[in-house]
Amino acid sequence: MKKLINDPADVVAESLRGFAAAHADLVRVNADPAYVVRADAPVSGKVGILSGGGSGHEPMHGGFVGRGMLDVACPGEVFTSPTPDQMLEATKAVDGGAGVLHIVKNYTGDILNFEMAADLAREEGIEVEAVITNDDVAVQDSLYTAGRRGVGVTVLAEKIVGAAAEEGKDLAAVAELCRRVNAEGRTMGMALTSCTVPAAGKPTFELGESEMEIGIGIHGEPGRERVPLASAKEIVERLAGPVIDDLPFASGDRVLAFVNGMGGTPQIELYLVYNELKQLLDGRGITIERNLVGSYITSLEMAGCSITLLRLDDELIRLWDAPVLTAGLRWGA
Amino acid sequence: MKKLINDPADVVAESLRGFAAAHADLVRVNADPAYVVRADAPVSGKVGILSGGGSGHEPMHGGFVGRGMLDVACPGEVFTSPTPDQMLEATKAVDGGAGVLHIVKNYTGDILNFEMAADLAREEGIEVEAVITNDDVAVQDSLYTAGRRGVGVTVLAEKIVGAAAEEGKDLAAVAELCRRVNAEGRTMGMALTSCTVPAAGKPTFELGESEMEIGIGIHGEPGRERVPLASAKEIVERLAGPVIDDLPFASGDRVLAFVNGMGGTPQIELYLVYNELKQLLDGRGITIERNLVGSYITSLEMAGCSITLLRLDDELIRLWDAPVLTAGLRWGA
Amino acid sequence: MSDGAITVEEVVAWLRDFAAVMAQEKDALTALDAAIGDGDHGINMDRGMRAVMERVDAATPADVPALMKTVGMALISKVGGAAGPLYGTLFLQFGSAAGPDGLTPDGWAACLAAGVAGVRARGKAELEDKTMVDALQPAADAVGAALGEGASFADALARGADAAEEGARATIPLVARKGRASYLGERSAGHQDPGATSSAHLVRCAARTWAA
Amino acid sequence: MSDGAITVEEVVAWLRDFAAVMAQEKDALTALDAAIGDGDHGINMDRGMRAVMERVDAATPADVPALMKTVGMALISKVGGAAGPLYGTLFLQFGSAAGPDGLTPDGWAACLAAGVAGVRARGKAELEDKTMVDALQPAADAVGAALGEGASFADALARGADAAEEGARATIPLVARKGRASYLGERSAGHQDPGATSSAHLVRCAARTWAA
Ligand SMILES: Nc1ncnc2c1ncn2[C@@H]1O[C@H](COP(=O)(O)OP(=O)(O)O)[C@@H](O)[C@H]1O
Ligand SMILES: Nc1ncnc2c1ncn2[C@@H]1O[C@H](COP(=O)(O)OP(=O)(O)O)[C@@H](O)[C@H]1O
Ligand SMILES: [Mg+2]
Ligand SMILES: [Mg+2]
Ligand SMILES: [Mg+2]
Ligand SMILES: [Mg+2]
């Protein structure tokens, strides 16, 4: 295992310590239970926005804590949901009296832990709403399964919902907006290489030199199918096609196009993918109104990418453009 | 070779096309000769700041074009210096009458091509100054050799010098500032894995599962020595030690600490490295006044990191903090 | 041991054995999870059971309900993921069902059944969804049935452990409908479920603890 | 061919042969550069010589100076890196030295010497710095000396090519003092310099063009 780490057991804690030191102007980091909270939390009268999940997806979620986005993030162990007591403390830390929104990616572990946390918080008199993101079209949706994974749309939802909360919208409105963003967005991802969970010490899966995985999630899990390596153009077709067909996105739609790197993919490739995506969307009459290209929701050092499309309207554009001041996303501030 | 690309010969051009489409609000991209230029260039009366070098180091340099940093960047082929005619066109595109500064990393190829370009530009009546960055302490400095490579300090110099140019400083002052930043900064890097030049199709070097290269540059070249894999703590000592001793940085110094990822290293590791660096500097009485943690000067998908320290004074801090609005670095705007 | 009252010490011994097995099987469980999940189940269970034993060894609760509350809360606050709340609930419900007045083999069987019901309520998994339920439910059923047929506690637990292991093995051909493995769709078939495997270990540890 | 005037067509044939060799040796040169540089020398030279032949084939300049200016400018604008300006300068200076009035073998030798001097002026490399100079300078010296001793052009070029190849091989033990390889310090020893190798090919191609 080739990583810049010390003891695998300490990766999350030591990395958080570095993050805290690097961004002391934006956040405070509580070590135990672990959470990353806005330096000025709780903001009185503002809905608190909490998200969390396993570590290894950086900058998500700690890198999105700050003005205009998250109030607090709960990092779990690598690829492992954080725990209810941790979420409870984080919820308390950002309750400014207007309640707290939990943004939860749809994984059994996350759901179960967040459910427990919300129960505990409500017992302590804090109003909590939970919204589940489940935008991964690689997974068949069904009432009888765990449903779709929450992936790329989570980042976009956190930005947009964070802006709405900053404007003073109330908990119900913010939760409703979050559901709407989730409903309007779809994602699909692929991997060129596996990643290695530090505590496991070896790659989660093995991929041949001329193979790739299509339909992966963000936890180093294998995808829906293993296929021969293809050109960026074909890969974009394989990802964007199902994304477009699922919502479906139609000619005339205005979208935010998000090309996300999985952690080990250099920018030169991500922009090349964006170039292919732009051509494909142009051909379908879909207009890219906003874009995001970079590694924002990652799987450790995995090489690969995901493509997320979010259908926009004027309100979503305005909220996307609103100032954001976090370690991972920053504009207008 | 596992990359998100089409034909290896088209990587740079296609990626630039994607970059142009994604950041049309900030830059224009000229295809042939290739350069990335501020959307509002030339800015009349402002010194133009040009940098350039091989591609594969993204976001450097194209990602640093915009208000408060570079006016124009010339991307060469992957790891290959751009050419004089390209630099000449780029120089002309940003000459607002106050002359143009060429920021050149110290590589024979870059130096030779930039020398030719400066000659050509001067023949056309444009005032040009060139400053060479050469901050890599892994390389022995000597009059009789090609000297030290320009690496991490280049990013910091481009930001600081860009701010000074934005303030209206003249060409001589801006060049002088750039030399000062270069003189006050030192860098050393290491690799966990090699990278693969698309046109070559295979890794530039092979590293065993428990080996690393210390003292690498940014072109996938082997480093000064191959040693057994070590902990992040030891790696930071091996990088920061020589950096500190070389300037030397002394107790009481205020510095900008820059932990840079080589392209394939996830953020969780970079912040862990920053944590180690902070402790080491604390122990030496060196104060981190500013920091930058992320992948800013990369070698394609190489895993590894470099550590740069820049000694700060109040003026450098003010210029570092000044607004910058580029695809790769953005604050205060 | 006899078929009489079950002591806190015995329950602790069971947990200690389970913790040891989780440490030992850590890589194997993680490998199972790598095939159809995210490769952390062994790591999660080992981390959780270490935390459990630390807390239990620091101050062993006086009765089984208190003990199991400590165990459940330790798992919930230290494991995360799906296994944390699910195993946490298993032990919490086990403890709630135990009551303060000592535990008989029948009581133990009822506690396990309550724990399994808790897991099912929390995770909403049915049999054959390819989860820990596929090991736990047959085990609880087998232990109850054996005691009903007059088997000794040791024999009943042995039959429970057999049933759990068979249930775990039977997850191999199944297509997962719950948990992370469900994201793989058809590709989840052909691999044994990691949670069912750890659950089978849990029951086997009980059989070993109360054997002979 | 005779030892008489050298034609533009012959020079083009030389360049075409060099372009073919660069295409063929692309991977080998790149592998040499990967060992002590950045692994692009073969790619650079191939890209450059393709561009050269495209321009030359589109409109072959009438005389050697014009031809070599086209070649040098094509390399400078298409290669980048160290090789672009250095090979560009080599051909530009070769062309400047040629003059418009046709080229004799002695003239050719003088042009090569001028080209090599240009390379040295631009790159500031001395002999034994482990660069293309280590192939080019011995070649230019050998061709000049051979012609001075009355050798035929073909023989002189063959001796030049031998000297260039020997010079390239002699770079193996050297520690680089110029170019990227110098960053490796002692580790650069033990590998043949890629630029010296491509330069030796250039001279060998000349020997082949004007042989017999
Ligand atoms: N809804 C569920 N009900 C019961 N058990 C489940 C459910 N979802 C997952 N599991 C069990 O959890 C196990 C995975 O646990 P673990 O790997 O520790 O958590 P995670 O999936 O969050 O990484 C699965 O093998 C399965 O047995
Ligand atoms: N200062 C110099 N003088 C002469 N030749 C040089 C000099 N620096 C480098 N070279 C030659 O250039 C070759 C490398 O060329 P190439 O790989 O194409 O460029 P780069 O080093 O920019 O990647 C070296 O092998 C060496 O022969
Ligand atoms: Mg997990
Ligand atoms: Mg090069
Ligand atoms: Mg798991
Ligand atoms: Mg090279």
mmCIF file of N, CA, C and O in Angstrom, chain A residues 178-216:
data_model
loop_
_atom_site.group_PDB
_atom_site.id
_atom_site.type_symbol
_atom_site.label_atom_id
_atom_site.label_comp_id
_atom_site.label_asym_id
_atom_site.label_seq_id
_atom_site.Cartn_x
_atom_site.Cartn_y
_atom_site.Cartn_z
ATOM 1 N N CYS A 178 -33.800 20.891 -0.965
ATOM 2 C CA CYS A 178 -32.820 19.810 -1.052
ATOM 3 C C CYS A 178 -33.425 18.613 -1.793
ATOM 4 O O CYS A 178 -32.778 17.998 -2.640
ATOM 5 N N ARG A 179 -34.676 18.323 -1.483
ATOM 6 C CA ARG A 179 -35.351 17.219 -2.191
ATOM 7 C C ARG A 179 -35.487 17.534 -3.674
ATOM 8 O O ARG A 179 -35.352 16.674 -4.526
ATOM 9 N N ARG A 180 -35.755 18.800 -3.963
ATOM 10 C CA ARG A 180 -35.918 19.183 -5.364
ATOM 11 C C ARG A 180 -34.599 19.029 -6.117
ATOM 12 O O ARG A 180 -34.562 18.498 -7.229
ATOM 13 N N VAL A 181 -33.501 19.491 -5.518
ATOM 14 C CA VAL A 181 -32.196 19.348 -6.175
ATOM 15 C C VAL A 181 -31.914 17.863 -6.419
ATOM 16 O O VAL A 181 -31.490 17.459 -7.507
ATOM 17 N N ASN A 182 -32.174 17.058 -5.415
ATOM 18 C CA ASN A 182 -31.938 15.626 -5.582
ATOM 19 C C ASN A 182 -32.787 15.061 -6.713
ATOM 20 O O ASN A 182 -32.322 14.256 -7.514
ATOM 21 N N ALA A 183 -34.020 15.524 -6.788
ATOM 22 C CA ALA A 183 -34.931 14.999 -7.815
ATOM 23 C C ALA A 183 -34.517 15.420 -9.218
ATOM 24 O O ALA A 183 -34.787 14.719 -10.198
ATOM 25 N N GLU A 184 -33.839 16.554 -9.327
ATOM 26 C CA GLU A 184 -33.489 17.091 -10.641
ATOM 27 C C GLU A 184 -32.094 16.668 -11.100
ATOM 28 O O GLU A 184 -31.635 17.095 -12.158
ATOM 29 N N GLY A 185 -31.399 15.897 -10.289
ATOM 30 C CA GLY A 185 -30.017 15.546 -10.622
ATOM 31 C C GLY A 185 -29.798 14.055 -10.767
ATOM 32 O O GLY A 185 -30.469 13.241 -10.119
ATOM 33 N N ARG A 186 -28.861 13.681 -11.620
ATOM 34 C CA ARG A 186 -28.507 12.273 -11.841
ATOM 35 C C ARG A 186 -27.007 12.152 -12.067
ATOM 36 O O ARG A 186 -26.381 13.053 -12.629
ATOM 37 N N THR A 187 -26.465 11.000 -11.701
ATOM 38 C CA THR A 187 -25.019 10.782 -11.768
ATOM 39 C C THR A 187 -24.699 9.370 -12.219
ATOM 40 O O THR A 187 -25.469 8.443 -11.951
ATOM 41 N N MET A 188 -23.557 9.227 -12.882
ATOM 42 C CA MET A 188 -23.000 7.891 -13.084
ATOM 43 C C MET A 188 -21.476 7.989 -13.131
ATOM 44 O O MET A 188 -20.921 8.946 -13.650
ATOM 45 N N GLY A 189 -20.836 6.962 -12.577
ATOM 46 C CA GLY A 189 -19.381 7.007 -12.438
ATOM 47 C C GLY A 189 -18.680 5.781 -12.984
ATOM 48 O O GLY A 189 -19.302 4.759 -13.267
ATOM 49 N N MET A 190 -17.365 5.902 -13.146
ATOM 50 C CA MET A 190 -16.555 4.777 -13.631
ATOM 51 C C MET A 190 -15.163 4.839 -12.997
ATOM 52 O O MET A 190 -14.731 5.889 -12.532
ATOM 53 N N ALA A 191 -14.503 3.706 -12.993
ATOM 54 C CA ALA A 191 -13.171 3.627 -12.404
ATOM 55 C C ALA A 191 -12.174 3.005 -13.366
ATOM 56 O O ALA A 191 -12.482 2.017 -14.037
ATOM 57 N N LEU A 192 -10.988 3.588 -13.407
ATOM 58 C CA LEU A 192 -9.867 2.993 -14.141
ATOM 59 C C LEU A 192 -9.033 2.114 -13.226
ATOM 60 O O LEU A 192 -8.368 1.186 -13.673
ATOM 61 N N THR A 193 -9.038 2.469 -11.942
ATOM 62 C CA THR A 193 -8.276 1.707 -10.956
ATOM 63 C C THR A 193 -9.098 1.606 -9.684
ATOM 64 O O THR A 193 -10.032 2.375 -9.472
ATOM 65 N N SER A 194 -8.724 0.675 -8.846
ATOM 66 C CA SER A 194 -9.367 0.561 -7.547
ATOM 67 C C SER A 194 -8.735 1.553 -6.585
ATOM 68 O O SER A 194 -7.798 2.265 -6.925
ATOM 69 N N CYS A 195 -9.242 1.606 -5.387
ATOM 70 C CA CYS A 195 -8.561 2.341 -4.336
ATOM 71 C C CYS A 195 -8.251 1.357 -3.215
ATOM 72 O O CYS A 195 -8.723 0.227 -3.218
ATOM 73 N N THR A 196 -7.437 1.809 -2.276
ATOM 74 C CA THR A 196 -7.016 0.955 -1.174
ATOM 75 C C THR A 196 -7.427 1.599 0.138
ATOM 76 O O THR A 196 -6.982 2.710 0.450
ATOM 77 N N VAL A 197 -8.299 0.921 0.873
ATOM 78 C CA VAL A 197 -8.669 1.404 2.208
ATOM 79 C C VAL A 197 -7.443 1.210 3.108
ATOM 80 O O VAL A 197 -6.896 0.107 3.164
ATOM 81 N N PRO A 198 -6.982 2.287 3.775
ATOM 82 C CA PRO A 198 -5.736 2.170 4.546
ATOM 83 C C PRO A 198 -5.734 0.973 5.510
ATOM 84 O O PRO A 198 -4.749 0.229 5.565
ATOM 85 N N ALA A 199 -6.838 0.779 6.214
ATOM 86 C CA ALA A 199 -6.869 -0.309 7.191
ATOM 87 C C ALA A 199 -6.863 -1.685 6.516
ATOM 88 O O ALA A 199 -6.479 -2.680 7.126
ATOM 89 N N ALA A 200 -7.288 -1.740 5.262
ATOM 90 C CA ALA A 200 -7.293 -3.024 4.555
ATOM 91 C C ALA A 200 -5.918 -3.295 3.941
ATOM 92 O O ALA A 200 -5.477 -4.447 3.884
ATOM 93 N N GLY A 201 -5.273 -2.261 3.471
ATOM 94 C CA GLY A 201 -3.894 -2.406 3.013
ATOM 95 C C GLY A 201 -3.731 -2.937 1.604
ATOM 96 O O GLY A 201 -2.619 -3.006 1.101
ATOM 97 N N LYS A 202 -4.826 -3.343 0.987
ATOM 98 C CA LYS A 202 -4.708 -3.746 -0.417
ATOM 99 C C LYS A 202 -5.947 -3.308 -1.197
ATOM 100 O O LYS A 202 -6.986 -3.037 -0.617
ATOM 101 N N PRO A 203 -5.796 -3.222 -2.530
ATOM 102 C CA PRO A 203 -6.894 -2.678 -3.336
ATOM 103 C C PRO A 203 -8.198 -3.445 -3.115
ATOM 104 O O PRO A 203 -8.186 -4.672 -2.965
ATOM 105 N N THR A 204 -9.294 -2.721 -3.096
ATOM 106 C CA THR A 204 -10.597 -3.341 -2.886
ATOM 107 C C THR A 204 -10.924 -4.297 -4.022
ATOM 108 O O THR A 204 -11.500 -5.353 -3.797
ATOM 109 N N PHE A 205 -10.580 -3.934 -5.245
ATOM 110 C CA PHE A 205 -10.735 -4.879 -6.345
ATOM 111 C C PHE A 205 -9.534 -4.754 -7.275
ATOM 112 O O PHE A 205 -8.771 -3.800 -7.176
ATOM 113 N N GLU A 206 -9.359 -5.745 -8.114
ATOM 114 C CA GLU A 206 -8.251 -5.742 -9.064
ATOM 115 C C GLU A 206 -8.819 -5.520 -10.454
ATOM 116 O O GLU A 206 -9.796 -6.147 -10.835
ATOM 117 N N LEU A 207 -8.201 -4.641 -11.192
ATOM 118 C CA LEU A 207 -8.635 -4.371 -12.559
ATOM 119 C C LEU A 207 -7.448 -4.617 -13.482
ATOM 120 O O LEU A 207 -6.353 -4.146 -13.211
ATOM 121 N N GLY A 208 -7.681 -5.338 -14.560
ATOM 122 C CA GLY A 208 -6.610 -5.567 -15.528
ATOM 123 C C GLY A 208 -6.210 -4.286 -16.232
ATOM 124 O O GLY A 208 -6.946 -3.298 -16.207
ATOM 125 N N GLU A 209 -5.046 -4.328 -16.873
ATOM 126 C CA GLU A 209 -4.500 -3.141 -17.525
ATOM 127 C C GLU A 209 -5.428 -2.589 -18.603
ATOM 128 O O GLU A 209 -5.379 -1.416 -18.931
ATOM 129 N N SER A 210 -6.293 -3.435 -19.153
ATOM 130 C CA SER A 210 -7.164 -2.923 -20.221
ATOM 131 C C SER A 210 -8.635 -3.096 -19.857
ATOM 132 O O SER A 210 -9.478 -3.322 -20.710
ATOM 133 N N GLU A 211 -8.905 -2.997 -18.568
ATOM 134 C CA GLU A 211 -10.292 -3.082 -18.114
ATOM 135 C C GLU A 211 -10.679 -1.820 -17.359
ATOM 136 O O GLU A 211 -9.834 -1.142 -16.803
ATOM 137 N N MET A 212 -11.985 -1.595 -17.296
ATOM 138 C CA MET A 212 -12.487 -0.543 -16.422
ATOM 139 C C MET A 212 -13.819 -1.000 -15.829
ATOM 140 O O MET A 212 -14.425 -1.952 -16.299
ATOM 141 N N GLU A 213 -14.204 -0.328 -14.753
ATOM 142 C CA GLU A 213 -15.474 -0.634 -14.106
ATOM 143 C C GLU A 213 -16.437 0.505 -14.402
ATOM 144 O O GLU A 213 -16.111 1.676 -14.190
ATOM 145 N N ILE A 214 -17.617 0.152 -14.850
ATOM 146 C CA ILE A 214 -18.635 1.152 -15.143
ATOM 147 C C ILE A 214 -19.724 1.037 -14.072
ATOM 148 O O ILE A 214 -20.135 -0.069 -13.706
ATOM 149 N N GLY A 215 -20.176 2.192 -13.601
ATOM 150 C CA GLY A 215 -21.272 2.177 -12.625
ATOM 151 C C GLY A 215 -20.795 1.958 -11.202
ATOM 152 O O GLY A 215 -21.470 1.318 -10.407
ATOM 153 N N ILE A 216 -19.634 2.494 -10.900
ATOM 154 C CA ILE A 216 -19.123 2.394 -9.532
ATOM 155 C C ILE A 216 -19.790 3.427 -8.635
ATOM 156 O O ILE A 216 -20.355 4.408 -9.098
#
